[in-house]
Structure formats: C-alpha cells, structure tokens
Coordinates of C-alpha atoms and ligand atoms in Angstrom, one line a residue:
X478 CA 0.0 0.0 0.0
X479 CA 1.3 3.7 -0.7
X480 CA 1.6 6.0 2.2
X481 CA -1.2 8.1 0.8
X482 CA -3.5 4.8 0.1
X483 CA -3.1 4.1 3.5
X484 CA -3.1 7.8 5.0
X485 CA -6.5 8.1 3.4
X486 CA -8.0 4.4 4.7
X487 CA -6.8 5.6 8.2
X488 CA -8.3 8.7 8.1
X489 CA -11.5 7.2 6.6
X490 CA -12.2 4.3 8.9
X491 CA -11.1 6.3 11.9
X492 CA -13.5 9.3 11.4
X493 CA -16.3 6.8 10.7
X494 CA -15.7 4.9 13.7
X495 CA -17.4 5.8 16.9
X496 CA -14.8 6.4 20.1
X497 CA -15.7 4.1 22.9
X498 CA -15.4 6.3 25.9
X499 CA -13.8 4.8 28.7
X500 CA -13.3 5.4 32.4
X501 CA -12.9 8.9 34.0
X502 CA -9.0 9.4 34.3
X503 CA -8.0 5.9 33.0
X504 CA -5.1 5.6 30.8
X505 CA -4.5 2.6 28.5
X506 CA -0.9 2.4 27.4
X507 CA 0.6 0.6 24.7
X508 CA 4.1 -1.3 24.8
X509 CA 6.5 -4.4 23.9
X510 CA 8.0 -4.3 27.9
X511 CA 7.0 -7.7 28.6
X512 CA 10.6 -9.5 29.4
X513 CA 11.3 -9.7 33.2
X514 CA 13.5 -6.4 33.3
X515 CA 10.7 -4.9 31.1
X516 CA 7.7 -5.5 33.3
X517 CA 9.4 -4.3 36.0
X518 CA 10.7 -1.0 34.7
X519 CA 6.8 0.0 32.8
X520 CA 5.4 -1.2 36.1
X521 CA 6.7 2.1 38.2
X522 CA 4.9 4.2 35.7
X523 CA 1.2 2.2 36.2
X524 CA 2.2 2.8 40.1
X525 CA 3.2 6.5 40.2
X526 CA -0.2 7.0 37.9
X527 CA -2.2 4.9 40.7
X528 CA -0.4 6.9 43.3
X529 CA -1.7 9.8 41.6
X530 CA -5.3 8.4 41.5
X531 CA -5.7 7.8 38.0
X532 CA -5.8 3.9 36.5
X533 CA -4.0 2.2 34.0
X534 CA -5.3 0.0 31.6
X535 CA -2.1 -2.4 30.1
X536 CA -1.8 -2.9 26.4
X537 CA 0.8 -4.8 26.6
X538 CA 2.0 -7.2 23.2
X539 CA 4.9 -9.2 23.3
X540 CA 7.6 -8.8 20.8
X541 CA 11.0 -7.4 21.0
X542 CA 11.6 -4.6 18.7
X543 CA 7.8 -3.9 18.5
X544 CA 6.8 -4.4 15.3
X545 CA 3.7 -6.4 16.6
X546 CA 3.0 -3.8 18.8
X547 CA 2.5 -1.8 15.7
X548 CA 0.4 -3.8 13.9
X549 CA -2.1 -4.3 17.0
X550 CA -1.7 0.0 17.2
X551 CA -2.6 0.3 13.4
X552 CA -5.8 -2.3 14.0
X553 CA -6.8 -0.5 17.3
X554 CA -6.2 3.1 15.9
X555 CA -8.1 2.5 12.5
X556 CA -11.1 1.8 14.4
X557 CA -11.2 5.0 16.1
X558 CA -10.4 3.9 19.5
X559 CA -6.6 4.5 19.9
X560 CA -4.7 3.9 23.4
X561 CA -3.8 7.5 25.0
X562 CA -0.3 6.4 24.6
X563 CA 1.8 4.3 22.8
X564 CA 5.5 3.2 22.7
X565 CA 7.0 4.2 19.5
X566 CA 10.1 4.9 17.9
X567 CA 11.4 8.3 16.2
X568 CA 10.3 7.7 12.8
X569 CA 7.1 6.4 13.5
X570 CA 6.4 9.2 15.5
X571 CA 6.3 11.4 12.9
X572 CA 4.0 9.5 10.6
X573 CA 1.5 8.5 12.8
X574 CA 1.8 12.8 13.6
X575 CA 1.5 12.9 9.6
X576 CA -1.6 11.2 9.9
X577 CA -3.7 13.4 12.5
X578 CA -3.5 10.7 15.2
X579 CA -0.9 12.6 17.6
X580 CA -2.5 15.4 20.7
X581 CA -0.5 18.8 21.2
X582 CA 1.5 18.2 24.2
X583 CA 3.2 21.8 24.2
X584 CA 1.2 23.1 27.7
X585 CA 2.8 19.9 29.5
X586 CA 5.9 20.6 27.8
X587 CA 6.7 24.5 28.6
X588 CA 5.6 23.8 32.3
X589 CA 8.3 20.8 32.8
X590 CA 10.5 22.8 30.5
X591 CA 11.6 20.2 28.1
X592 CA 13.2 22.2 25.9
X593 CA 15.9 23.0 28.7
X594 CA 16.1 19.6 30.4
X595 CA 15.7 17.2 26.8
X596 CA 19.0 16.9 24.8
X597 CA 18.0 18.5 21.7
X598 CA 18.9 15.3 19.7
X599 CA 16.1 14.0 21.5
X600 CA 13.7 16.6 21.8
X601 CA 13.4 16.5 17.7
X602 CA 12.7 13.1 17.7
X603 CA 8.9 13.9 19.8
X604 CA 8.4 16.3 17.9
X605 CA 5.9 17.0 15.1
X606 CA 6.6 20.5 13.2
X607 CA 8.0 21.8 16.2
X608 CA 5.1 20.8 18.3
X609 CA 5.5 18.2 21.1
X610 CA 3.6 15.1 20.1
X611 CA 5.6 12.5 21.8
X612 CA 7.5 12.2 25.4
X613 CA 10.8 10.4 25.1
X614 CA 11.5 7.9 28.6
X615 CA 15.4 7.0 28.2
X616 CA 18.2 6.5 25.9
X617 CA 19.5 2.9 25.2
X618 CA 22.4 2.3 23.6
X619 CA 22.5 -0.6 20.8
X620 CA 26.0 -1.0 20.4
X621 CA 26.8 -3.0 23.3
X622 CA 28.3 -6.1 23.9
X623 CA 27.4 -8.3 26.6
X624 CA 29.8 -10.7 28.0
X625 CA 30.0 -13.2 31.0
X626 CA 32.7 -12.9 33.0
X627 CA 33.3 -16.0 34.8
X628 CA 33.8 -17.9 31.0
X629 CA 36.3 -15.2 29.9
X630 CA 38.1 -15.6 33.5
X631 CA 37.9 -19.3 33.4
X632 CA 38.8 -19.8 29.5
X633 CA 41.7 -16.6 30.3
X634 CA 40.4 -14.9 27.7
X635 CA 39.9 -10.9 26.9
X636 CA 36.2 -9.1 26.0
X637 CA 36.9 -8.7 21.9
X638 CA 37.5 -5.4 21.0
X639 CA 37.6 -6.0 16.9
X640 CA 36.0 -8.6 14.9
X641 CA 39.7 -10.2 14.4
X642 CA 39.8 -11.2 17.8
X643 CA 36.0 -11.9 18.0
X644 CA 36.8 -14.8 15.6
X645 CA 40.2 -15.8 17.9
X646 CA 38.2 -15.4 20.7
X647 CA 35.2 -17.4 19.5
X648 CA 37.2 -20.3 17.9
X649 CA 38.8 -21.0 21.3
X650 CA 35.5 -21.1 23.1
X651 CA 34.1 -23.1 20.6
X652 CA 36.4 -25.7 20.7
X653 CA 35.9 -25.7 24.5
X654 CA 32.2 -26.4 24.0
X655 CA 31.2 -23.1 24.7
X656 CA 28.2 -21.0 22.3
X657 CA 30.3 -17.8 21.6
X658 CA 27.5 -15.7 21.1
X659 CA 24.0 -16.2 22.0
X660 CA 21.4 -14.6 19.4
X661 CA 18.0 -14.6 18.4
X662 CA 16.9 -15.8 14.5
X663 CA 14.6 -13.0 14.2
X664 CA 14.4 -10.1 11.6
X665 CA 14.7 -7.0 14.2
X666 CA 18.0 -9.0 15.9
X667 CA 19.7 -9.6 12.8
X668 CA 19.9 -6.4 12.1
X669 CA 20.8 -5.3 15.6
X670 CA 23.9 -7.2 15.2
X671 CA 24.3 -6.1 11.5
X672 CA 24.4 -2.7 12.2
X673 CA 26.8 -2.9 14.8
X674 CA 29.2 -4.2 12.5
X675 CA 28.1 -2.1 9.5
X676 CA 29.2 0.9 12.3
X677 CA 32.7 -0.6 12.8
X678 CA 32.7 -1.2 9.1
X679 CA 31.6 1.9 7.4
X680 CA 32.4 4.3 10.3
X681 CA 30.5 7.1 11.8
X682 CA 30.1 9.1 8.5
X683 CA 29.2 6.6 6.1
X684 CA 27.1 4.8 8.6
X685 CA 24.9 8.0 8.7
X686 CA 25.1 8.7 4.6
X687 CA 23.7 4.9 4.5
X688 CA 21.2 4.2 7.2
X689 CA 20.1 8.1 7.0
X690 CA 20.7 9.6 4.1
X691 CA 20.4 6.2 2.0
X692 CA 23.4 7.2 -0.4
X693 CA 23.2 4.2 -3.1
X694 CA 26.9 4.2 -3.1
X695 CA 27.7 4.0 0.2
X696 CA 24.7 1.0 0.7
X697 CA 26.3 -1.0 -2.2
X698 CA 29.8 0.4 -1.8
X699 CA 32.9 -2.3 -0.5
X700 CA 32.2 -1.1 2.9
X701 CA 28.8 -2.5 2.8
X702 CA 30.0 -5.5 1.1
X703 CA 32.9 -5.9 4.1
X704 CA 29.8 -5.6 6.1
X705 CA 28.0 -8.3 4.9
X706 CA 31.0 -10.5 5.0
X707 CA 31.8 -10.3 8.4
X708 CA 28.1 -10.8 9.4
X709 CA 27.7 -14.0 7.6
X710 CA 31.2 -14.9 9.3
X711 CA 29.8 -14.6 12.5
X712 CA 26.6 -16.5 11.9
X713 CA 29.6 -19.9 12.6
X714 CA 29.8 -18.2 16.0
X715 CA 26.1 -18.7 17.0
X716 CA 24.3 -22.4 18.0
X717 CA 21.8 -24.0 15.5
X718 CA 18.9 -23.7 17.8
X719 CA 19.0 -19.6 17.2
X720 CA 16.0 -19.1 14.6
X721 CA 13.0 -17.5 16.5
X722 CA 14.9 -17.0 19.7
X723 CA 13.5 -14.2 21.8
X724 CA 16.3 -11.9 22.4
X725 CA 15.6 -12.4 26.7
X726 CA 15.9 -15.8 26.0
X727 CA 19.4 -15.4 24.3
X728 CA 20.4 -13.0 27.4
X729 CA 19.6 -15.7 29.9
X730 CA 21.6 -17.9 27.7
X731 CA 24.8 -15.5 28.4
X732 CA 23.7 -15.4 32.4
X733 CA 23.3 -18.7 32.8
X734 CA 26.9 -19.6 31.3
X735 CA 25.6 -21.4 28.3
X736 CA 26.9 -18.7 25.9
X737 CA 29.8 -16.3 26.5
X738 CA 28.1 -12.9 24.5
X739 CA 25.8 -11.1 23.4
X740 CA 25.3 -8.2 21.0
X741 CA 22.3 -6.3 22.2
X742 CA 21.4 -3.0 23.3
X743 CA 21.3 -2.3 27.3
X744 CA 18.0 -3.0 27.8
X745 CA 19.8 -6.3 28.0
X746 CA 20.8 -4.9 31.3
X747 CA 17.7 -4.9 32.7
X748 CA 17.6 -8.8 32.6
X749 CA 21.1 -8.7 34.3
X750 CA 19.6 -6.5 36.8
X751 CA 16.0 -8.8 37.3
X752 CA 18.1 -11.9 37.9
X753 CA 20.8 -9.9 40.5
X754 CA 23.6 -9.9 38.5
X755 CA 26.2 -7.3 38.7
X756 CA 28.5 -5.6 36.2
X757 CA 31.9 -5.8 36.5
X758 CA 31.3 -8.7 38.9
X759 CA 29.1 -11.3 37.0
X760 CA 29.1 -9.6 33.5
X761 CA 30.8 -6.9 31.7
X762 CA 29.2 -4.6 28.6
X763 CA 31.9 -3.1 26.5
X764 CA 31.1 -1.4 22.8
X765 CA 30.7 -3.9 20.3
X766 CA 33.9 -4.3 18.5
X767 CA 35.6 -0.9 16.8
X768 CA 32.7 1.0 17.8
X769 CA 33.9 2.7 21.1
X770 CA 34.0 6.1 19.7
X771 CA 30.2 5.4 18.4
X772 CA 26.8 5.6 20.1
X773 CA 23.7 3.8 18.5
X774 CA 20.8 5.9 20.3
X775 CA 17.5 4.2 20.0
X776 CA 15.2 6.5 22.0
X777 CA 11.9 5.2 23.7
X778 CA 9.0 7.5 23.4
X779 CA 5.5 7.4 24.2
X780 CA 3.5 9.5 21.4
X781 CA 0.9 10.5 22.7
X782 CA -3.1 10.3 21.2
X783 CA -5.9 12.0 20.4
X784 CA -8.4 11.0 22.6
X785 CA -12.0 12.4 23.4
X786 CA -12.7 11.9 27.2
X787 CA -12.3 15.0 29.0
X788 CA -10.7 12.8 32.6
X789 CA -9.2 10.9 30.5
X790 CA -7.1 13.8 28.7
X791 CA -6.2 15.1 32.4
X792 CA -4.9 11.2 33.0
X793 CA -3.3 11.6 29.7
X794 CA -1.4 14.9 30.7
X795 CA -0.4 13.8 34.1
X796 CA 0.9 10.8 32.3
X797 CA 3.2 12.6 30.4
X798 CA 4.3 14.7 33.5
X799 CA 5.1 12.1 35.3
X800 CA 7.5 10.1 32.7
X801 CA 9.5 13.2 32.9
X802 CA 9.9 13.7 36.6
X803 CA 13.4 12.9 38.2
X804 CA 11.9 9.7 40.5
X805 CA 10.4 8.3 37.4
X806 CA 13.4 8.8 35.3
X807 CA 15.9 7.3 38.0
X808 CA 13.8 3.9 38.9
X809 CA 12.5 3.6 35.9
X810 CA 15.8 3.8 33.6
X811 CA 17.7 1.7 36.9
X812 CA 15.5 -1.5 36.0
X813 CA 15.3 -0.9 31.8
X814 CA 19.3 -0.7 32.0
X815 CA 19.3 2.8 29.6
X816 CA 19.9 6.0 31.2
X817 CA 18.0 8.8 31.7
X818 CA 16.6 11.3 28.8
X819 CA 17.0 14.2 30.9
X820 CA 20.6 15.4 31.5
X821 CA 20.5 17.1 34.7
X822 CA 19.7 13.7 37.0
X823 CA 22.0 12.6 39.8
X824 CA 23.7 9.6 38.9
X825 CA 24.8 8.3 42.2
X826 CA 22.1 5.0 41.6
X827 CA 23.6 3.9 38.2
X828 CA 26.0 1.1 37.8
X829 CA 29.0 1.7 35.4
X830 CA 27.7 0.7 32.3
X831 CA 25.1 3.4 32.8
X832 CA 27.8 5.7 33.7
X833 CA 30.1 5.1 30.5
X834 CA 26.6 5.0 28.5
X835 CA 26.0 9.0 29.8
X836 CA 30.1 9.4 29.3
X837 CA 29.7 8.4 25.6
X838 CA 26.5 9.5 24.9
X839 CA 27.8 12.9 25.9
X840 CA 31.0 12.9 24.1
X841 CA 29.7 11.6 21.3
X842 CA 27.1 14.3 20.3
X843 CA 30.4 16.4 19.9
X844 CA 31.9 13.9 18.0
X845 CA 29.7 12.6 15.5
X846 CA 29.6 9.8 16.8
X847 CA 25.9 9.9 18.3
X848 CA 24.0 7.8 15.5
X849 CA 20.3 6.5 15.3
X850 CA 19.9 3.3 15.5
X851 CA 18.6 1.6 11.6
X852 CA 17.3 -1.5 14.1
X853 CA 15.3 0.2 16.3
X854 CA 13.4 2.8 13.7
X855 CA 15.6 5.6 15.0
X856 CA 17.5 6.5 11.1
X857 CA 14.8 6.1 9.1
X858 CA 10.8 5.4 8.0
X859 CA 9.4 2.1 8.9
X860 CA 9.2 1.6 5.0
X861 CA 12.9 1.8 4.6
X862 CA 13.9 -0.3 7.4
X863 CA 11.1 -3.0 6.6
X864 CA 13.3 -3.4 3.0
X865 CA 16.6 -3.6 5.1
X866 CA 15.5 -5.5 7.7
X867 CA 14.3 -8.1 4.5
X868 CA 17.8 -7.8 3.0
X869 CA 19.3 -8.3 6.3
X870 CA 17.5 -11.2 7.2
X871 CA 17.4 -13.4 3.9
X872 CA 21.5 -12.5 3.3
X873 CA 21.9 -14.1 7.1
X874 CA 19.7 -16.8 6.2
X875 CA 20.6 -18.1 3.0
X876 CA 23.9 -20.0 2.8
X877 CA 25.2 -19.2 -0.5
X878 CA 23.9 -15.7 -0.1
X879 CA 27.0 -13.6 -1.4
X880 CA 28.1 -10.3 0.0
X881 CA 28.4 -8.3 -2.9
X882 CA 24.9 -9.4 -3.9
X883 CA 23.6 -8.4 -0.9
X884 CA 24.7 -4.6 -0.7
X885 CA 23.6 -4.1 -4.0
X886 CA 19.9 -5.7 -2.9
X887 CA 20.3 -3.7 -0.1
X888 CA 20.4 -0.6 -2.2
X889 CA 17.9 -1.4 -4.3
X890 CA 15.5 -2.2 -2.0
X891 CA 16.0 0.8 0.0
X892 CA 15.5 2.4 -3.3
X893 CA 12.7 1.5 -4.2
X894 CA 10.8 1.7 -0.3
X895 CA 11.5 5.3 -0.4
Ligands
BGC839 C1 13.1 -1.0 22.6 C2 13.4 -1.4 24.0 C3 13.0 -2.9 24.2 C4 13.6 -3.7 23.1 C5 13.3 -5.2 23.2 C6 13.7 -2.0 21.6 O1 13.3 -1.6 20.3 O2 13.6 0.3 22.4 O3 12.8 -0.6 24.9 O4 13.4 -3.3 25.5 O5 13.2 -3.3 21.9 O6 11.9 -5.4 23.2

C-alpha cells in the first residue's frame, strides 16, 4: 500500500468509527515491555499513575523490537479507539503525527521545561513541526556487547575489541564447547547485530550517509559488502537452535553460562539486573567491537493520542508529566538498563555501564559519533527499514547468499521503499 492509500484508509475508517469512551481518568498504554527487566521497569509508571489516582489500563504485546505492537496500534487506531499512549520509535512518530493521530502536548511541555532539560537530539525526535507530540523515557544504547565474566576468566580470555579477535576469541571457546555468542533468529536482531558491524565497518560518517541519508553508493559500496561478509562470518559463531529466539531468552543464555556474548542493546541490562547480576562482577558490557568512539541511540518515546474523554485527557497529561519527573526517570531507567533522557539527573544510583553510556552519549554528540539506531526505527521510516531488515534477514539466512549481492539488494531495495 502507498503512504497516501493508506493515509486516506486511516483517516477514513477512523473518522467513521465511533470512540468508545472509557473510564474517567483511566489511561491505557501501549508497549512491547514484557521481558522480566521490562515488566518491571513499565510497572513504576502504572504505580506513580495509581499513586496519583488515576488507573492504568495495560496494552501490553509481546515482541522485542515492536513491530507487533505496531500492527495491533494500526488495528486499534483505524477503528477510532486509539490507546492515550503508545511506545514508538522516532520515525514512527512522525508518521503517525503525519496522519492526525498525535494530541499537542506543548502546555505539559513548557511547564516541565523540556526544551531545557531534553537533549535537543532528542527533543526533535517527539516532535511534530516543532510541536511536542511525543515524550521520550530514556536513551538505550545498541552498540553494546554483553559478556560473561566467569567464561572469559575461566577460559583466560579478553572481552573482543575487533571482529579479528572476536573470531580468535570465538574459535577457542568453541572448541571448549562453549556458544560464543548467544542470538535470536529474528528479523529485528539480525539487524541489531548487522548494524553494529556495518558501524565498525563503514564508520560514523558513512554509517549515517547509509542508514540516513540512503546514499546508493555507500549502501552497495565495498564497505557494505565488508559488512555483509563479516556478518555472515559470524553467523559460525552462533548455536543452531537460534531461529526465532526471543532476544531475553538469548540474554539468559549469556547469564546462565551457556553462551559467553551477546550483541544487544542495554535493555539487555535490565535482565542482568532482574536476575541480580552485577556488572563488572558477573558480567561486563563493552562497545561492540571498533565501535567505542560510536553511540547507537535508540530513544523510547511514548507519542501521545488524540483521545476524546475530557478525565481521561487530564490522565493523559499527568501521564506525560510524570514520565518526565526525576523519580520516574531514576527507577525507571535503573530497571530498563538505559539511562535517563534528561541530562541534569544525579547519577549516584547507576551502575557503570550506565555511567560510560551517559560518558559516551555525551562525548559523542560532539563527535559525531551519536548515530540513530537503523534496528530500532531511529535512522529512518518504517518503510525503509522494513526493506533492510528483508535484506538483512534473507542475506543471514541463505547460505550461498553472497556479500556483494547483498549490498547491491540492499540498495535497491531501500531504493525503491522510499
Ligand atoms: C526497545 C526497548 C526494548 C527492546 C526489546 C527496543 O526496540 O527500544 O525498549 O526493550 O526493543 O523489546
């Protein structure tokens, strides 16, 4: 379907629809937080809003990444009856605010001052033609490799810092019957672990001319094609049982000792943090390899929706208050394993890898090294990323899929989702 086909059907079916009206001061809220970190962290926000004498209606569907959340959104949304908030990504925030779906949020906004407390980075990102339409929650970074400590003390072996000695690393380990890293076959962690070596690969420039701009060269260019090689290289480094693995499950795999790593981003953590185990102590998280001057942001958000229910607006409002407020922002972003969105919170609470995740997060939006995450619908439209994620996935799948092949699909795809 063409965005305009389906703008229109939207539009259409939601105007015909009649809104349910629920509860006074209820708030249903839509999200993918349904690991055991997850649960925990979305669970403070449904008690601060009960604290606050409003009630919370869960939406919750499972699936990392959240593009079944999305679908369930679209279904719930085309029949006029949208939740008053929904987890969402950057890019999807502006074309559901393309749409009409999205509610002004600027009153909420210029009494919490966002502008002054919100990275502008981020800021942009919930916003619609420079109206708030969104509230971002934390910042996760994606390029982040997971390891377990006791293997690499036991096998006396060093966290990888380049794919060279990833390979070194993982062949030793392997032959000591040890998974080297622990993934999950599916389409949104494929390219999670793509990108992170595309980033080492291409660099911070190049990275942003592909997964942003979409330069044809650069997506079919050498770079791209060294990309796809070491990916499919690594794919000997992962155990047979991986298609379909939930990327929790693939976590637990790396606490329990089962597998040695993990490319994820840090809500990761979180799962570190539900079953007590410590960084530094139990675990370490180190950039993914070559990427230490890099930071893949992938910024939760809750856009924010038009609803009609005058209590349930007020619910709505305080909702969006209250994901902004320093308590919120420190438990919440303690259990997720990101770090808080605003930049004037006292860090005393957060472990280490929070504390080099605010370190590089900082330096790197000097740098150029602060990139949105392709993965997690941070670079570009959910049309684009569908075709790379296709690309991403069949390339990783297919055995005799060839590298040089693959950029240049890569590039046309993206070409032709545009
Ligand atoms: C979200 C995270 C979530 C992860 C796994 C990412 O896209 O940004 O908040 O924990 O998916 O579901």
């Amino acid at each position: 379907m063409t965005m305009n086909i389906m703008k229109k059907s939207l539009l259409t079916l939601a105007l015909f629809s009649t809104s349910q009206l629920s509860q006074a001061g209820e708030v249903e809220v839509l999200h993918w937080w349904t690991s055991g970190g997850e649960a925990k962290s979305v669970s403070v926000l449904k008690e601060m809003m009960e604290k606050d004498g409003h009630s919370w209606k869960d939406f919750a569907v499972a699936g990392g990444g959240g593009e079944s959340a999305m679908t369930v959104l679209k279904t719930r949304a085309v029949s006029g009856n949208p939740p008053a908030a929904a987890q969402m990504k950057g890019h999807n925030i502006q074309e559901w605010a393309d749409l009409g779906f999205l509610t002004n949020l600027d009153d909420v906004a210029k009494q919490g001052n966002w502008d002054g407390i919100l990275p502008k980075v981020v800021a942009d990102t919930a916003k619609y033609e420079g109206h708030y339409v969104a509230v971002p929650v934390n910042v996760h970074r994606v390029n982040w490799l997971w390891a377990n400590k006791a293997i690499f003390d036991k096998e006396g072996l060093k966290v990888p810092s380049s794919w060279d000695e990833f390979f070194k690393v993982g062949d030793k380990l392997k032959a000591d019957g040890i998974i080297p890293l622990a993934h999950g076959g599916q389409p949104w962690q494929d390219a999670t672990l793509f990108e992170a070596i595309a980033l080492e690969k291409l660099g911070n420039e190049d990275y942003n001319k592909a997964f942003v701009e979409l330069d044809q060269d650069v997506l079919s260019g050498d770079k791209m094609v060294e990309a796809f090689t070491t990916f499919k290289k690594v794919r000997d480094y992962i155990d047979s049982n991986s298609p379909g693995r939930d990327w929790n499950v693939a976590t637990s795999m790396v606490i329990n000792g089962q597998a040695a790593m993990q490319v994820m981003g840090d809500w990761a953590k979180g799962e570190f943090s539900a079953a007590n185990k410590q960084p530094g102590t139990d675990y370490t998280c180190s950039p993914t390899p070559g990427t230490s001057n890099s930071f893949t942001f992938n910024v939760d958000s809750f856009a924010f929706f038009q609803i009609k229910d005058k209590e349930n607006q007020k619910a709505q409002q305080d909702l969006a208050k209250t994901i902004l407020s320093k308590p919120f922002q420190e438990v919440f972003n303690l259990n997720k394993g990101s770090i808080p969105v605003r930049l004037d919170m006292d860090m005393s609470k957060f472990d280490q890898c929070a504390l080099d995740s605010m370190e590089a997060f900082k330096a790197t939006a000097d740098t150029g090294g602060l990139v949105p995450s392709m993965a997690h619908g941070m670079s570009t439209t959910s049309y684009v990323q569908g075709a790379m994620f296709d690309v991403i996935t069949n390339f990783f799948n297919d055995n005799d899929a060839d590298p040089k092949t693959a950029a240049e699909k890569l590039a046309k795809a993206v070409k032709a989702a545009q």
